[in-house]
mmCIF file with all atom_site columns, C-alpha atoms in Angstrom:
data_model
loop_
_atom_site.group_PDB
_atom_site.id
_atom_site.type_symbol
_atom_site.label_atom_id
_atom_site.label_alt_id
_atom_site.label_comp_id
_atom_site.label_asym_id
_atom_site.label_entity_id
_atom_site.label_seq_id
_atom_site.pdbx_PDB_ins_code
_atom_site.Cartn_x
_atom_site.Cartn_y
_atom_site.Cartn_z
_atom_site.occupancy
_atom_site.B_iso_or_equiv
_atom_site.pdbx_formal_charge
_atom_site.auth_seq_id
_atom_site.auth_comp_id
_atom_site.auth_asym_id
_atom_site.auth_atom_id
_atom_site.pdbx_PDB_model_num
ATOM 1   C CA . GLN A 1 1   ? -9.445  5.048   -11.813 1.00 84.00 ? 1   GLN A CA 1
ATOM 2   C CA . LEU A 1 2   ? -6.741  3.413   -9.193  1.00 90.00 ? 2   LEU A CA 1
ATOM 3   C CA . GLN A 1 3   ? -5.206  0.081   -9.790  1.00 92.00 ? 3   GLN A CA 1
ATOM 4   C CA . ALA A 1 4   ? -3.251  -1.579  -8.163  1.00 95.00 ? 4   ALA A CA 1
ATOM 5   C CA . SER A 1 5   ? -0.085  -4.815  -9.150  1.00 96.00 ? 5   SER A CA 1
ATOM 6   C CA . GLY A 1 6   ? 2.635   -6.442  -8.220  1.00 97.00 ? 6   GLY A CA 1
ATOM 7   C CA . GLY A 1 7   ? 1.224   -9.470  -6.280  1.00 97.00 ? 7   GLY A CA 1
ATOM 8   C CA . GLY A 1 8   ? 1.481   -13.130 -6.803  1.00 97.00 ? 8   GLY A CA 1
ATOM 9   C CA . LEU A 1 9   ? 2.814   -16.120 -4.470  1.00 98.00 ? 9   LEU A CA 1
ATOM 10  C CA . VAL A 1 10  ? 5.742   -16.011 -2.693  1.00 98.00 ? 10  VAL A CA 1
ATOM 11  C CA . GLN A 1 11  ? 8.019   -18.310 0.407   1.00 98.00 ? 11  GLN A CA 1
ATOM 12  C CA . PRO A 1 12  ? 8.417   -16.765 4.024   1.00 98.00 ? 12  PRO A CA 1
ATOM 13  C CA . GLY A 1 13  ? 11.399  -14.225 3.520   1.00 98.00 ? 13  GLY A CA 1
ATOM 14  C CA . GLY A 1 14  ? 10.859  -13.205 0.648   1.00 98.00 ? 14  GLY A CA 1
ATOM 15  C CA . SER A 1 15  ? 10.075  -10.091 -1.494  1.00 98.00 ? 15  SER A CA 1
ATOM 16  C CA . LEU A 1 16  ? 7.229   -8.914  -3.471  1.00 98.00 ? 16  LEU A CA 1
ATOM 17  C CA . ARG A 1 17  ? 6.431   -4.845  -5.562  1.00 98.00 ? 17  ARG A CA 1
ATOM 18  C CA . LEU A 1 18  ? 3.742   -3.750  -5.154  1.00 98.00 ? 18  LEU A CA 1
ATOM 19  C CA . SER A 1 19  ? 2.882   -1.319  -7.983  1.00 97.00 ? 19  SER A CA 1
ATOM 20  C CA . CYS A 1 20  ? -0.464  1.946   -7.280  1.00 95.00 ? 20  CYS A CA 1
ATOM 21  C CA . THR A 1 21  ? -1.251  3.775   -11.117 1.00 93.00 ? 21  THR A CA 1
ATOM 22  C CA . ALA A 1 22  ? -3.924  6.069   -12.099 1.00 88.00 ? 22  ALA A CA 1
ATOM 23  C CA . SER A 1 23  ? -5.795  7.287   -14.611 1.00 85.00 ? 23  SER A CA 1
ATOM 24  C CA . GLY A 1 24  ? -7.669  9.467   -15.612 1.00 84.00 ? 24  GLY A CA 1
ATOM 25  C CA . PHE A 1 25  ? -6.773  11.839  -13.131 1.00 80.00 ? 25  PHE A CA 1
ATOM 26  C CA . THR A 1 26  ? -2.590  12.320  -11.258 1.00 86.00 ? 26  THR A CA 1
ATOM 27  C CA . LEU A 1 27  ? -1.530  11.525  -8.182  1.00 87.00 ? 27  LEU A CA 1
ATOM 28  C CA . ASP A 1 28  ? 0.533   14.579  -7.471  1.00 87.00 ? 28  ASP A CA 1
ATOM 29  C CA . TYR A 1 29  ? -2.377  15.772  -4.801  1.00 90.00 ? 29  TYR A CA 1
ATOM 30  C CA . PHE A 1 30  ? -2.569  12.895  -2.605  1.00 92.00 ? 30  PHE A CA 1
ATOM 31  C CA . ALA A 1 31  ? -1.696  11.087  0.165   1.00 95.00 ? 31  ALA A CA 1
ATOM 32  C CA . ILE A 1 32  ? -1.605  7.198   -0.475  1.00 96.00 ? 32  ILE A CA 1
ATOM 33  C CA . GLY A 1 33  ? -2.232  4.383   0.873   1.00 96.00 ? 33  GLY A CA 1
ATOM 34  C CA . TRP A 1 34  ? -1.639  1.060   0.654   1.00 97.00 ? 34  TRP A CA 1
ATOM 35  C CA . PHE A 1 35  ? -4.210  -1.522  2.805   1.00 97.00 ? 35  PHE A CA 1
ATOM 36  C CA . ARG A 1 36  ? -4.510  -4.054  3.143   1.00 98.00 ? 36  ARG A CA 1
ATOM 37  C CA . GLN A 1 37  ? -8.377  -7.480  3.975   1.00 97.00 ? 37  GLN A CA 1
ATOM 38  C CA . ALA A 1 38  ? -6.743  -11.409 4.710   1.00 96.00 ? 38  ALA A CA 1
ATOM 39  C CA . PRO A 1 39  ? -9.583  -13.756 5.040   1.00 91.00 ? 39  PRO A CA 1
ATOM 40  C CA . GLY A 1 40  ? -11.850 -12.887 7.905   1.00 94.00 ? 40  GLY A CA 1
ATOM 41  C CA . LYS A 1 41  ? -10.028 -9.780  9.202   1.00 95.00 ? 41  LYS A CA 1
ATOM 42  C CA . GLU A 1 42  ? -10.392 -6.957  8.785   1.00 96.00 ? 42  GLU A CA 1
ATOM 43  C CA . ARG A 1 43  ? -8.926  -3.446  6.121   1.00 95.00 ? 43  ARG A CA 1
ATOM 44  C CA . GLU A 1 44  ? -5.483  -2.668  8.438   1.00 96.00 ? 44  GLU A CA 1
ATOM 45  C CA . GLY A 1 45  ? -3.575  0.597   7.219   1.00 96.00 ? 45  GLY A CA 1
ATOM 46  C CA . VAL A 1 46  ? -0.320  -1.432  6.127   1.00 98.00 ? 46  VAL A CA 1
ATOM 47  C CA . SER A 1 47  ? 1.644   2.784   4.662   1.00 97.00 ? 47  SER A CA 1
ATOM 48  C CA . CYS A 1 48  ? 0.689   5.347   3.755   1.00 97.00 ? 48  CYS A CA 1
ATOM 49  C CA . ILE A 1 49  ? 3.040   8.330   2.022   1.00 96.00 ? 49  ILE A CA 1
ATOM 50  C CA . SER A 1 50  ? 1.870   12.306  1.310   1.00 94.00 ? 50  SER A CA 1
ATOM 51  C CA . SER A 1 51  ? 1.704   14.353  -1.632  1.00 93.00 ? 51  SER A CA 1
ATOM 52  C CA . SER A 1 52  ? 4.806   15.477  -1.758  1.00 91.00 ? 52  SER A CA 1
ATOM 53  C CA . GLY A 1 53  ? 6.545   11.667  -0.742  1.00 92.00 ? 53  GLY A CA 1
ATOM 54  C CA . SER A 1 54  ? 8.834   13.644  2.279   1.00 92.00 ? 54  SER A CA 1
ATOM 55  C CA . SER A 1 55  ? 6.599   11.650  4.905   1.00 94.00 ? 55  SER A CA 1
ATOM 56  C CA . THR A 1 56  ? 5.770   8.279   5.628   1.00 95.00 ? 56  THR A CA 1
ATOM 57  C CA . TYR A 1 57  ? 3.982   5.718   7.788   1.00 95.00 ? 57  TYR A CA 1
ATOM 58  C CA . TYR A 1 58  ? 3.551   2.988   7.955   1.00 96.00 ? 58  TYR A CA 1
ATOM 59  C CA . ALA A 1 59  ? 1.712   -0.423  10.846  1.00 96.00 ? 59  ALA A CA 1
ATOM 60  C CA . ASP A 1 60  ? 4.034   -1.215  13.905  1.00 96.00 ? 60  ASP A CA 1
ATOM 61  C CA . SER A 1 61  ? 3.836   -5.125  11.588  1.00 96.00 ? 61  SER A CA 1
ATOM 62  C CA . VAL A 1 62  ? 5.963   -4.005  8.631   1.00 98.00 ? 62  VAL A CA 1
ATOM 63  C CA . LYS A 1 63  ? 7.852   -1.420  9.899   1.00 97.00 ? 63  LYS A CA 1
ATOM 64  C CA . GLY A 1 64  ? 11.499  -1.593  9.086   1.00 97.00 ? 64  GLY A CA 1
ATOM 65  C CA . ARG A 1 65  ? 10.605  -4.378  6.258   1.00 98.00 ? 65  ARG A CA 1
ATOM 66  C CA . PHE A 1 66  ? 8.489   -2.686  3.553   1.00 98.00 ? 66  PHE A CA 1
ATOM 67  C CA . THR A 1 67  ? 8.882   0.428   2.338   1.00 98.00 ? 67  THR A CA 1
ATOM 68  C CA . ILE A 1 68  ? 6.502   3.108   0.258   1.00 98.00 ? 68  ILE A CA 1
ATOM 69  C CA . SER A 1 69  ? 7.210   5.278   -2.676  1.00 97.00 ? 69  SER A CA 1
ATOM 70  C CA . ARG A 1 70  ? 6.686   7.502   -5.482  1.00 95.00 ? 70  ARG A CA 1
ATOM 71  C CA . ASP A 1 71  ? 7.422   9.406   -8.057  1.00 92.00 ? 71  ASP A CA 1
ATOM 72  C CA . ASN A 1 72  ? 4.355   12.249  -9.434  1.00 89.00 ? 72  ASN A CA 1
ATOM 73  C CA . ALA A 1 73  ? 6.501   11.899  -12.492 1.00 89.00 ? 73  ALA A CA 1
ATOM 74  C CA . LYS A 1 74  ? 5.418   8.373   -13.409 1.00 90.00 ? 74  LYS A CA 1
ATOM 75  C CA . ASN A 1 75  ? 1.630   8.805   -11.674 1.00 91.00 ? 75  ASN A CA 1
ATOM 76  C CA . THR A 1 76  ? 2.802   5.986   -9.822  1.00 93.00 ? 76  THR A CA 1
ATOM 77  C CA . VAL A 1 77  ? 3.315   5.270   -5.745  1.00 96.00 ? 77  VAL A CA 1
ATOM 78  C CA . ALA A 1 78  ? 5.092   1.631   -5.028  1.00 97.00 ? 78  ALA A CA 1
ATOM 79  C CA . LEU A 1 79  ? 5.405   -0.087  -1.840  1.00 98.00 ? 79  LEU A CA 1
ATOM 80  C CA . GLN A 1 80  ? 7.982   -2.691  -1.607  1.00 98.00 ? 80  GLN A CA 1
ATOM 81  C CA . MET A 1 81  ? 7.549   -5.116  0.478   1.00 98.00 ? 81  MET A CA 1
ATOM 82  C CA . ASN A 1 82  ? 11.581  -7.882  2.337   1.00 98.00 ? 82  ASN A CA 1
ATOM 83  C CA . SER A 1 83  ? 11.557  -10.351 4.472   1.00 98.00 ? 83  SER A CA 1
ATOM 84  C CA . LEU A 1 84  ? 7.285   -11.490 3.647   1.00 98.00 ? 84  LEU A CA 1
ATOM 85  C CA . LYS A 1 85  ? 5.885   -13.606 6.408   1.00 98.00 ? 85  LYS A CA 1
ATOM 86  C CA . PRO A 1 86  ? 3.312   -15.294 6.199   1.00 97.00 ? 86  PRO A CA 1
ATOM 87  C CA . GLU A 1 87  ? 0.861   -13.365 8.011   1.00 96.00 ? 87  GLU A CA 1
ATOM 88  C CA . ASP A 1 88  ? 1.577   -11.107 5.448   1.00 98.00 ? 88  ASP A CA 1
ATOM 89  C CA . THR A 1 89  ? -0.787  -12.478 3.222   1.00 98.00 ? 89  THR A CA 1
ATOM 90  C CA . ALA A 1 90  ? -3.465  -9.987  2.160   1.00 98.00 ? 90  ALA A CA 1
ATOM 91  C CA . VAL A 1 91  ? -4.794  -8.435  -0.632  1.00 98.00 ? 91  VAL A CA 1
ATOM 92  C CA . TYR A 1 92  ? -3.772  -5.481  -1.413  1.00 98.00 ? 92  TYR A CA 1
ATOM 93  C CA . TYR A 1 93  ? -4.743  -1.692  -1.836  1.00 97.00 ? 93  TYR A CA 1
ATOM 94  C CA . CYS A 1 94  ? -3.968  1.101   -3.025  1.00 96.00 ? 94  CYS A CA 1
ATOM 95  C CA . ALA A 1 95  ? -6.507  4.559   -2.278  1.00 96.00 ? 95  ALA A CA 1
ATOM 96  C CA . THR A 1 96  ? -6.265  8.099   -1.852  1.00 95.00 ? 96  THR A CA 1
ATOM 97  C CA . ALA A 1 97  ? -5.686  8.790   2.603   1.00 94.00 ? 97  ALA A CA 1
ATOM 98  C CA . TRP A 1 98  ? -6.280  11.656  4.270   1.00 92.00 ? 98  TRP A CA 1
ATOM 99  C CA . LEU A 1 99  ? -3.280  12.166  7.005   1.00 89.00 ? 99  LEU A CA 1
ATOM 100 C CA . GLY A 1 100 ? -4.267  14.601  10.134  1.00 86.00 ? 100 GLY A CA 1
ATOM 101 C CA . PRO A 1 101 ? -2.621  14.858  13.818  1.00 84.00 ? 101 PRO A CA 1
ATOM 102 C CA . MET A 1 102 ? -3.511  11.192  15.173  1.00 85.00 ? 102 MET A CA 1
ATOM 103 C CA . GLY A 1 103 ? -2.916  9.626   11.997  1.00 89.00 ? 103 GLY A CA 1
ATOM 104 C CA . TRP A 1 104 ? -3.900  8.500   9.111   1.00 93.00 ? 104 TRP A CA 1
ATOM 105 C CA . GLY A 1 105 ? -7.168  6.449   7.561   1.00 91.00 ? 105 GLY A CA 1
ATOM 106 C CA . PRO A 1 106 ? -8.225  5.699   3.464   1.00 91.00 ? 106 PRO A CA 1
ATOM 107 C CA . GLY A 1 107 ? -9.613  8.755   1.523   1.00 90.00 ? 107 GLY A CA 1
ATOM 108 C CA . GLY A 1 108 ? -12.132 8.426   -1.203  1.00 84.00 ? 108 GLY A CA 1
ATOM 109 C CA . TYR A 1 109 ? -10.665 6.997   -4.048  1.00 89.00 ? 109 TYR A CA 1
ATOM 110 C CA . TRP A 1 110 ? -10.056 2.417   -4.205  1.00 90.00 ? 110 TRP A CA 1
ATOM 111 C CA . GLY A 1 111 ? -8.255  0.445   -6.180  1.00 85.00 ? 111 GLY A CA 1
ATOM 112 C CA . GLN A 1 112 ? -9.184  -2.814  -7.753  1.00 90.00 ? 112 GLN A CA 1
ATOM 113 C CA . GLY A 1 113 ? -6.414  -4.844  -5.361  1.00 94.00 ? 113 GLY A CA 1
ATOM 114 C CA . THR A 1 114 ? -3.742  -7.016  -5.984  1.00 97.00 ? 114 THR A CA 1
ATOM 115 C CA . GLN A 1 115 ? -3.371  -10.611 -4.047  1.00 98.00 ? 115 GLN A CA 1
ATOM 116 C CA . VAL A 1 116 ? -0.269  -11.176 -2.149  1.00 98.00 ? 116 VAL A CA 1
ATOM 117 C CA . THR A 1 117 ? 0.471   -14.923 -0.791  1.00 98.00 ? 117 THR A CA 1
ATOM 118 C CA . VAL A 1 118 ? 3.223   -15.447 0.932   1.00 98.00 ? 118 VAL A CA 1
ATOM 119 C CA . SER A 1 119 ? 3.660   -19.894 1.490   1.00 96.00 ? 119 SER A CA 1
ATOM 120 C CA . SER A 1 120 ? 5.758   -22.277 0.824   1.00 95.00 ? 120 SER A CA 1
#
């Protein structure tokens, strides 16, 4: 199972750090992605990191503000979110991901989401 944590309420311009942890399997072999879904909107990919951590990908909307990283020894993937905006408000999920020449997307394993609310 995957579990996302670290969400909360933050003011615009603030920061949050999300964590994705795995139980029952190791993340080493998987690319991991962060996805989000806001009310009334489709799910979108936010960021993805390759299994080794050598490659990272970001949606245009979060480039320069979010940083994805992984610690395979701790079986975790983190998403550092800085300069948060109200439009970042959503439920954030981590999931295994696929990587290919045309981009990346969700794989077969999803974790429970964590709510991020950016509001003054």
